[in-house]
mmCIF file of C-alpha atoms and ligand atoms in Angstrom:
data_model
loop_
_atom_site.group_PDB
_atom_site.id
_atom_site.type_symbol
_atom_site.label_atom_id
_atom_site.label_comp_id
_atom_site.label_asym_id
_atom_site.label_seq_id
_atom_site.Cartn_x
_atom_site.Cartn_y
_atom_site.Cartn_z
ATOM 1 C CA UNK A 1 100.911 23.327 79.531
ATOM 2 C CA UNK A 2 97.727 21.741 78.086
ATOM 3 C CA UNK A 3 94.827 19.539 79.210
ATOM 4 C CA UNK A 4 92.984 17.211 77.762
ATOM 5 C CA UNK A 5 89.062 16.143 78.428
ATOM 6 C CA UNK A 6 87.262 13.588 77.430
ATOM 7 C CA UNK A 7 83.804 13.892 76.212
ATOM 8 C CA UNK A 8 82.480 10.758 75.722
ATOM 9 C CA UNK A 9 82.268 8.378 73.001
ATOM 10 C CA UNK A 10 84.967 10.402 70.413
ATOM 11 C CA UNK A 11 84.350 13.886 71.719
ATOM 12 C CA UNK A 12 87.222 15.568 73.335
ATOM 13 C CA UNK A 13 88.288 18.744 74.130
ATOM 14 C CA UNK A 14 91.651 20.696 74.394
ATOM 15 C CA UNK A 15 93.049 23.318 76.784
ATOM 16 C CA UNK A 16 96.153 24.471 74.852
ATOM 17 C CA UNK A 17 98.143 27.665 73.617
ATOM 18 C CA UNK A 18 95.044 30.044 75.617
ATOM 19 C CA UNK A 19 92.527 28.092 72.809
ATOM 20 C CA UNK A 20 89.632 25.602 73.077
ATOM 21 C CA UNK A 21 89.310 23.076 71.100
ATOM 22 C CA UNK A 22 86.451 20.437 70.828
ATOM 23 C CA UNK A 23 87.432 17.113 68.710
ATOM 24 C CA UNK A 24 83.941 15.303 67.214
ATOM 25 C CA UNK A 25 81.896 17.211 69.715
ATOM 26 C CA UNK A 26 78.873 14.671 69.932
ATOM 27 C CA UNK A 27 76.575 15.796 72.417
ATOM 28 C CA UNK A 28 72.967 15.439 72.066
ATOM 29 C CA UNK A 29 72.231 11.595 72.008
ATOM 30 C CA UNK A 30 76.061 10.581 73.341
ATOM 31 C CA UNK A 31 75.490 8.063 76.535
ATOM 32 C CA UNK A 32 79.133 9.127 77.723
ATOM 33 C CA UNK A 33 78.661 12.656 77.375
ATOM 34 C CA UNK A 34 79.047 13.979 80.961
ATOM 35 C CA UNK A 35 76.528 17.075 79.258
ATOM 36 C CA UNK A 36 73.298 16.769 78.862
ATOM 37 C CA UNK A 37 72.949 19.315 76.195
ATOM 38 C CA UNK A 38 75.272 21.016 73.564
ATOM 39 C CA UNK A 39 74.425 24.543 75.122
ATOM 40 C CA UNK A 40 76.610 23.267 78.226
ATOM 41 C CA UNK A 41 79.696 24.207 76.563
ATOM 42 C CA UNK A 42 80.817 27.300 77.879
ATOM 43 C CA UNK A 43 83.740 28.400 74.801
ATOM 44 C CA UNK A 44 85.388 27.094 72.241
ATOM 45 C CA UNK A 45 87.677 28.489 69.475
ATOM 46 C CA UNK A 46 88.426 25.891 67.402
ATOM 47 C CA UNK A 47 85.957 22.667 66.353
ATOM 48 C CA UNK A 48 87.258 19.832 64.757
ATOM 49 C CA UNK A 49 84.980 17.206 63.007
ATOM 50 C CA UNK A 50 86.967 14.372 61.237
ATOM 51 C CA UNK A 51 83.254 13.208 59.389
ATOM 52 C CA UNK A 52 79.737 13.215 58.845
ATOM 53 C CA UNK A 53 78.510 10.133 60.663
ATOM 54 C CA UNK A 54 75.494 11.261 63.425
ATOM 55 C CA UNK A 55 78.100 10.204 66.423
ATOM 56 C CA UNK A 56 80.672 12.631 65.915
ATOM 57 C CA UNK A 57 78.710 15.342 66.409
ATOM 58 C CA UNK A 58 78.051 17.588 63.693
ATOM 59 C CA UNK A 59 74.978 19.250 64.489
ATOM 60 C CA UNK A 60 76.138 20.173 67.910
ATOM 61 C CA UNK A 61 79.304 21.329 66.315
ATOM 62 C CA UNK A 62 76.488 23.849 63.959
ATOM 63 C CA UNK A 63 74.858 24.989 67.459
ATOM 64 C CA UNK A 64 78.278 25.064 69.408
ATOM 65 C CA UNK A 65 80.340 27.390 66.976
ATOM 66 C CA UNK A 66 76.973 29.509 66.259
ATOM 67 C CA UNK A 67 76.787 30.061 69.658
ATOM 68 C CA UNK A 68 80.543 30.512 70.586
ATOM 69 C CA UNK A 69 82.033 31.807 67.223
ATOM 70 C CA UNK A 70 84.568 29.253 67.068
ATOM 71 C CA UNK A 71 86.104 28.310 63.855
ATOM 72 C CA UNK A 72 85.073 24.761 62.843
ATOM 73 C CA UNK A 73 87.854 22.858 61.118
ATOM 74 C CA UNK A 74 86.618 20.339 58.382
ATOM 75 C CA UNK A 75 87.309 18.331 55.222
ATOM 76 C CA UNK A 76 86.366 20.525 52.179
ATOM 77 C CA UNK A 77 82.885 19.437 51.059
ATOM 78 C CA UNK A 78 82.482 19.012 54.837
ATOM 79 C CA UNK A 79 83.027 22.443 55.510
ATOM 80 C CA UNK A 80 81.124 23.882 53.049
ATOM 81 C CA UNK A 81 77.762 21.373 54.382
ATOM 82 C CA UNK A 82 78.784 23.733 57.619
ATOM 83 C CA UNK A 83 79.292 26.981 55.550
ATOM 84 C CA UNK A 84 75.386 25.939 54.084
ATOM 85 C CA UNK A 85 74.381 25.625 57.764
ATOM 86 C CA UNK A 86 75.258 29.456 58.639
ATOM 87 C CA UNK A 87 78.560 28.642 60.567
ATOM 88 C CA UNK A 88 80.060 32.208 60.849
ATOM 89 C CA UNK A 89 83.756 30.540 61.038
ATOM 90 C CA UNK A 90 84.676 27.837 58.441
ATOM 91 C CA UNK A 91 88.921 26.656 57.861
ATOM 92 C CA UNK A 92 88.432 23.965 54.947
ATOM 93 C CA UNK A 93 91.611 21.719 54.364
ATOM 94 C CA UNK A 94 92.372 18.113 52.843
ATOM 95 C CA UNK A 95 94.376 14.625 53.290
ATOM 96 C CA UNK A 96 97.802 15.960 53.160
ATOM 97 C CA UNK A 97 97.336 19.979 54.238
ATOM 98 C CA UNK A 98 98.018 21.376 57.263
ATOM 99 C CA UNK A 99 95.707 25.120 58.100
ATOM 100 C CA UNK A 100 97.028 27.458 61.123
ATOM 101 C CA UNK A 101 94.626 28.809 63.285
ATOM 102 C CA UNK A 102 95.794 31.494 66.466
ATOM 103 C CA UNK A 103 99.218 29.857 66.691
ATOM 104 C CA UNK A 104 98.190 26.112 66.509
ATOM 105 C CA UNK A 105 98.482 24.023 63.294
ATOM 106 C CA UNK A 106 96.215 21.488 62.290
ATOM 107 C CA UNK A 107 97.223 18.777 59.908
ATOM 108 C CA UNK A 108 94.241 16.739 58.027
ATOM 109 C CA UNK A 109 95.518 13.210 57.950
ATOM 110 C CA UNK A 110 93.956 9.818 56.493
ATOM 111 C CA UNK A 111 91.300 7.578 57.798
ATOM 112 C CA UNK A 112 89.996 4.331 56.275
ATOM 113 C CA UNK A 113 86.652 4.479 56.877
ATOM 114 C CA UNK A 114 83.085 5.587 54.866
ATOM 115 C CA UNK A 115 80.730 8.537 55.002
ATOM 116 C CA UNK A 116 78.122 10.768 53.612
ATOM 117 C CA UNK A 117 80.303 13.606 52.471
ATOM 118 C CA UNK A 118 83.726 14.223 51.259
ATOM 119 C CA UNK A 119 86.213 11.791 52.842
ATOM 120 C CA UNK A 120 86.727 11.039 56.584
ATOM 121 C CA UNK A 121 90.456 11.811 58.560
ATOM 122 C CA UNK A 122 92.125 12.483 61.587
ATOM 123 C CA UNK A 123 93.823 15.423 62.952
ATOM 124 C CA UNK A 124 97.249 15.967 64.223
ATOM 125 C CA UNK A 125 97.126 19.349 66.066
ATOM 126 C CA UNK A 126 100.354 20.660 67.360
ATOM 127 C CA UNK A 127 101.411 23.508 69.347
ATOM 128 C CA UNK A 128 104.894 23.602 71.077
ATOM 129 C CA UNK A 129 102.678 22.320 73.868
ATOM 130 C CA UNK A 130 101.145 19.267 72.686
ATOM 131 C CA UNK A 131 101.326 17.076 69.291
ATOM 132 C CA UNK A 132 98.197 15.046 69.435
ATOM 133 C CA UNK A 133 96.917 12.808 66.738
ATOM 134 C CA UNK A 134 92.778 12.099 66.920
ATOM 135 C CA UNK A 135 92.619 9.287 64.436
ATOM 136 C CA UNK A 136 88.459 9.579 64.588
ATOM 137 C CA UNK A 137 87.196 6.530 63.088
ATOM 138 C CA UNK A 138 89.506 4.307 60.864
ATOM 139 C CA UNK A 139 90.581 0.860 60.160
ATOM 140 C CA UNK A 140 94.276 0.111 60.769
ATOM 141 C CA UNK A 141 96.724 0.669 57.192
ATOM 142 C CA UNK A 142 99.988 0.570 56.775
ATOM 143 C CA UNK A 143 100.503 4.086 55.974
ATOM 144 C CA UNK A 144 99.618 4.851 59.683
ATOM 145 C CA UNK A 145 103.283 4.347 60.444
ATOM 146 C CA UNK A 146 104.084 7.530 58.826
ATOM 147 C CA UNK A 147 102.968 9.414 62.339
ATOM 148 C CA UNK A 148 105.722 8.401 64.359
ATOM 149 C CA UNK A 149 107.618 11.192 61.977
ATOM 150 C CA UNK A 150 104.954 13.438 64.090
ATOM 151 C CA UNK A 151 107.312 12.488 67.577
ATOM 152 C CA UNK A 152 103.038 12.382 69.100
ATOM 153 C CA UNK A 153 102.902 13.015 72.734
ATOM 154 C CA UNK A 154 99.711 11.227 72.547
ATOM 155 C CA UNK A 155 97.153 9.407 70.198
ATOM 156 C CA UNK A 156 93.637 9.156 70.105
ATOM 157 C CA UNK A 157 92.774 5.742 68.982
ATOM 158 C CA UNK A 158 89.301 4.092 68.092
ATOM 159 C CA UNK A 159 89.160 0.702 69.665
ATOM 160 C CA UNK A 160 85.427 -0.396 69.646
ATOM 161 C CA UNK A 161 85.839 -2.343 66.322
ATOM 162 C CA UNK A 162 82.794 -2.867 64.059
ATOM 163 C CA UNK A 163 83.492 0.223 62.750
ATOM 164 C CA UNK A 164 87.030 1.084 63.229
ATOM 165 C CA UNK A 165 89.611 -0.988 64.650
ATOM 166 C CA UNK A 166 89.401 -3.521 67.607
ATOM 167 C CA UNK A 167 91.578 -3.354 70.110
ATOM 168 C CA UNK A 168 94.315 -5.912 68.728
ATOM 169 C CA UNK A 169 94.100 -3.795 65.571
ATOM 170 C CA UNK A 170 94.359 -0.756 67.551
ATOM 171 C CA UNK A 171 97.588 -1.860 69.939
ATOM 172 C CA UNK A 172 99.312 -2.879 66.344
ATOM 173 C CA UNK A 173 98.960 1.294 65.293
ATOM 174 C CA UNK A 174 100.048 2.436 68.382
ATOM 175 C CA UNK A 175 103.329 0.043 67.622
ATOM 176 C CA UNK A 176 103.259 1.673 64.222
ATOM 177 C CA UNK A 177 102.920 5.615 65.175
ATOM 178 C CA UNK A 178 104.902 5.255 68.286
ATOM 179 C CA UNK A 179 103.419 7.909 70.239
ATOM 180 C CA UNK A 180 104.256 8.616 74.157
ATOM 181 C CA UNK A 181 101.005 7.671 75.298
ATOM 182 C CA UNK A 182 97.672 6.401 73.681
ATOM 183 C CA UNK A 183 94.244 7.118 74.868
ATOM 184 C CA UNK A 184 91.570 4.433 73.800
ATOM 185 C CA UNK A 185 87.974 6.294 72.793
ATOM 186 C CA UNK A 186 85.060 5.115 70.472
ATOM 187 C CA UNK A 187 84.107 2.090 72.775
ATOM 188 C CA UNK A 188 81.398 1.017 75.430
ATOM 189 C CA UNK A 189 78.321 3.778 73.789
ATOM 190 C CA UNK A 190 76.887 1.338 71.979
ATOM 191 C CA UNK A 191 76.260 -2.157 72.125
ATOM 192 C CA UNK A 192 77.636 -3.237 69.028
ATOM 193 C CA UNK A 193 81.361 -1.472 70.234
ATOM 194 C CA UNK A 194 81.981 -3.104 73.505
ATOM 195 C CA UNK A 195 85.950 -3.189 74.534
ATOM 196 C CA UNK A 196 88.086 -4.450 76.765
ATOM 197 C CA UNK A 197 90.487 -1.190 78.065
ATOM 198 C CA UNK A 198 92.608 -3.388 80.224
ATOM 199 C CA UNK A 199 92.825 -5.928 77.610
ATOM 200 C CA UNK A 200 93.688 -2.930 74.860
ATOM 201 C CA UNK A 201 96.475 -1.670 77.859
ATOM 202 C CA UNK A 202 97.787 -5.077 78.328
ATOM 203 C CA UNK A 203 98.107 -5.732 73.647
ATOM 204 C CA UNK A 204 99.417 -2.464 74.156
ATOM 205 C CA UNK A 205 102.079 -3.294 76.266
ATOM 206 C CA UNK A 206 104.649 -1.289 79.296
ATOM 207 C CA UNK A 207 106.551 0.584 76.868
ATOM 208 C CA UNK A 208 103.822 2.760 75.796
ATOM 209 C CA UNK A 209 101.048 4.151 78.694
ATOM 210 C CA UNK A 210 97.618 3.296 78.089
ATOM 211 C CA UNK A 211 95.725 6.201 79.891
ATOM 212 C CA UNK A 212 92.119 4.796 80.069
ATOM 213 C CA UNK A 213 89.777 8.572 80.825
ATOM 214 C CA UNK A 214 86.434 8.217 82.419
ATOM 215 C CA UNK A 215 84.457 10.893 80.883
ATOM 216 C CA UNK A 216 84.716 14.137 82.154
ATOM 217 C CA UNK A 217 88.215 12.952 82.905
ATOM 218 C CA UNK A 218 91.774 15.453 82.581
ATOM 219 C CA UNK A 219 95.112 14.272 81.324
ATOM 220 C CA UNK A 220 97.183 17.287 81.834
ATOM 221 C CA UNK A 221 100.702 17.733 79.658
ATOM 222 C CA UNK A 222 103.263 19.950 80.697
HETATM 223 NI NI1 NI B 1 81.959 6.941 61.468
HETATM 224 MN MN1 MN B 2 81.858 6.740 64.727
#
């Protein structure tokens, strides 16, 4: 059993294994957040930030895991700008390594994309529960395809474009990766990543469930 919330924007968090974990918690500044502040989270045990860009949250992720102890999960130089910020708990990894944490593993996968430190990625967590893939923001590539190997119960997929892929970019990776359902985030908070859901669901196709989350919204997996 596991549940999934969304957050807003590309903040998410997941109910799995006994463990929170928070995906790009961006709080402070997010117009989807259904928070108003970062204090408003309760727990967490594990924080995942796939890069350094303002909207994916990494100063609430500082105030979150300072407050909760949580472990915060990041790309090496990433994780050691959180180490410099006092973070108690710190798990660095790269493209290509996989770090287990209380009985869940997470895997630190590519994303074509820019930022301040390191190298962006996405995640693919998995627990006998749940194999999810947060892509957090990327262009589409061919090596994408190599996910389907993963057997995803469901992906996390950008779809605002600008930034990361559109939505026709985004329906061709969820052909590619295969996953048994695909939740569209990183669209509508700001005027320059406006998206059609219905029109990503429809690229998307029958075969594979769109499930469009209002935030503050539950997808639960048994
Ligand atoms: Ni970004
Ligand atoms: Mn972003």
């Amino acid at each position: 059993m596991s549940e999934l919330r969304f957050l807003g924007h590309a903040a998410f968090e997941l109910k799995v294994g006994g463990k929170i974990l928070l995906f790009d918690p961006w709080i402070d500044g997010n117009p989807q957040s259904p928070f108003s502040s970062p204090d408003d989270i309760g727990a967490a045990d594990i924080i995942l930030v796939t890069h350094d860009h303002a909207d994916h949250g990494f100063d609430d992720a500082v105030s979150i895991a300072k407050r909760t102890a949580a472990t915060v999960v990041a790309i090496a130089e990433l994780a050691d700008r959180f180490r410099e910020e006092s973070v108690p708990k710190v798990v660095s990894g790269n493209i290509g390594g996989t770090v287990g944490i209380g009985g869940i593993r997470i895997s630190f996968v590519p994303a074509i994309h820019s930022c301040g430190v390191g190298v962006p990625c996405g995640f693919v967590v998995r627990h006998p529960d749940i194999a999810l893939y947060h892509a957090g923001d990327t262009a589409l590539f061919g090596d994408m395809g190599q996910l389907a190997d993963e057997q995803l119960d469901i992906a996390l997929l950008p779809i605002g474009g600008t930034f990361t892929m559109d939505i026709r970019a985004a329906a061709k990776a969820v052909e590619r990766i295969r996953p048994k359902a695909v939740v569209p985030m990183h669209y509508g908070s700001f005027p320059s990543i406006v998206a059609d859901a219905e029109e990503f669901r429809h690229l998307v196709g029958n075969r594979i469930p769109t499930e469009i989350m209002t935030s503050g919204g539950v997808l639960s997996f048994k």
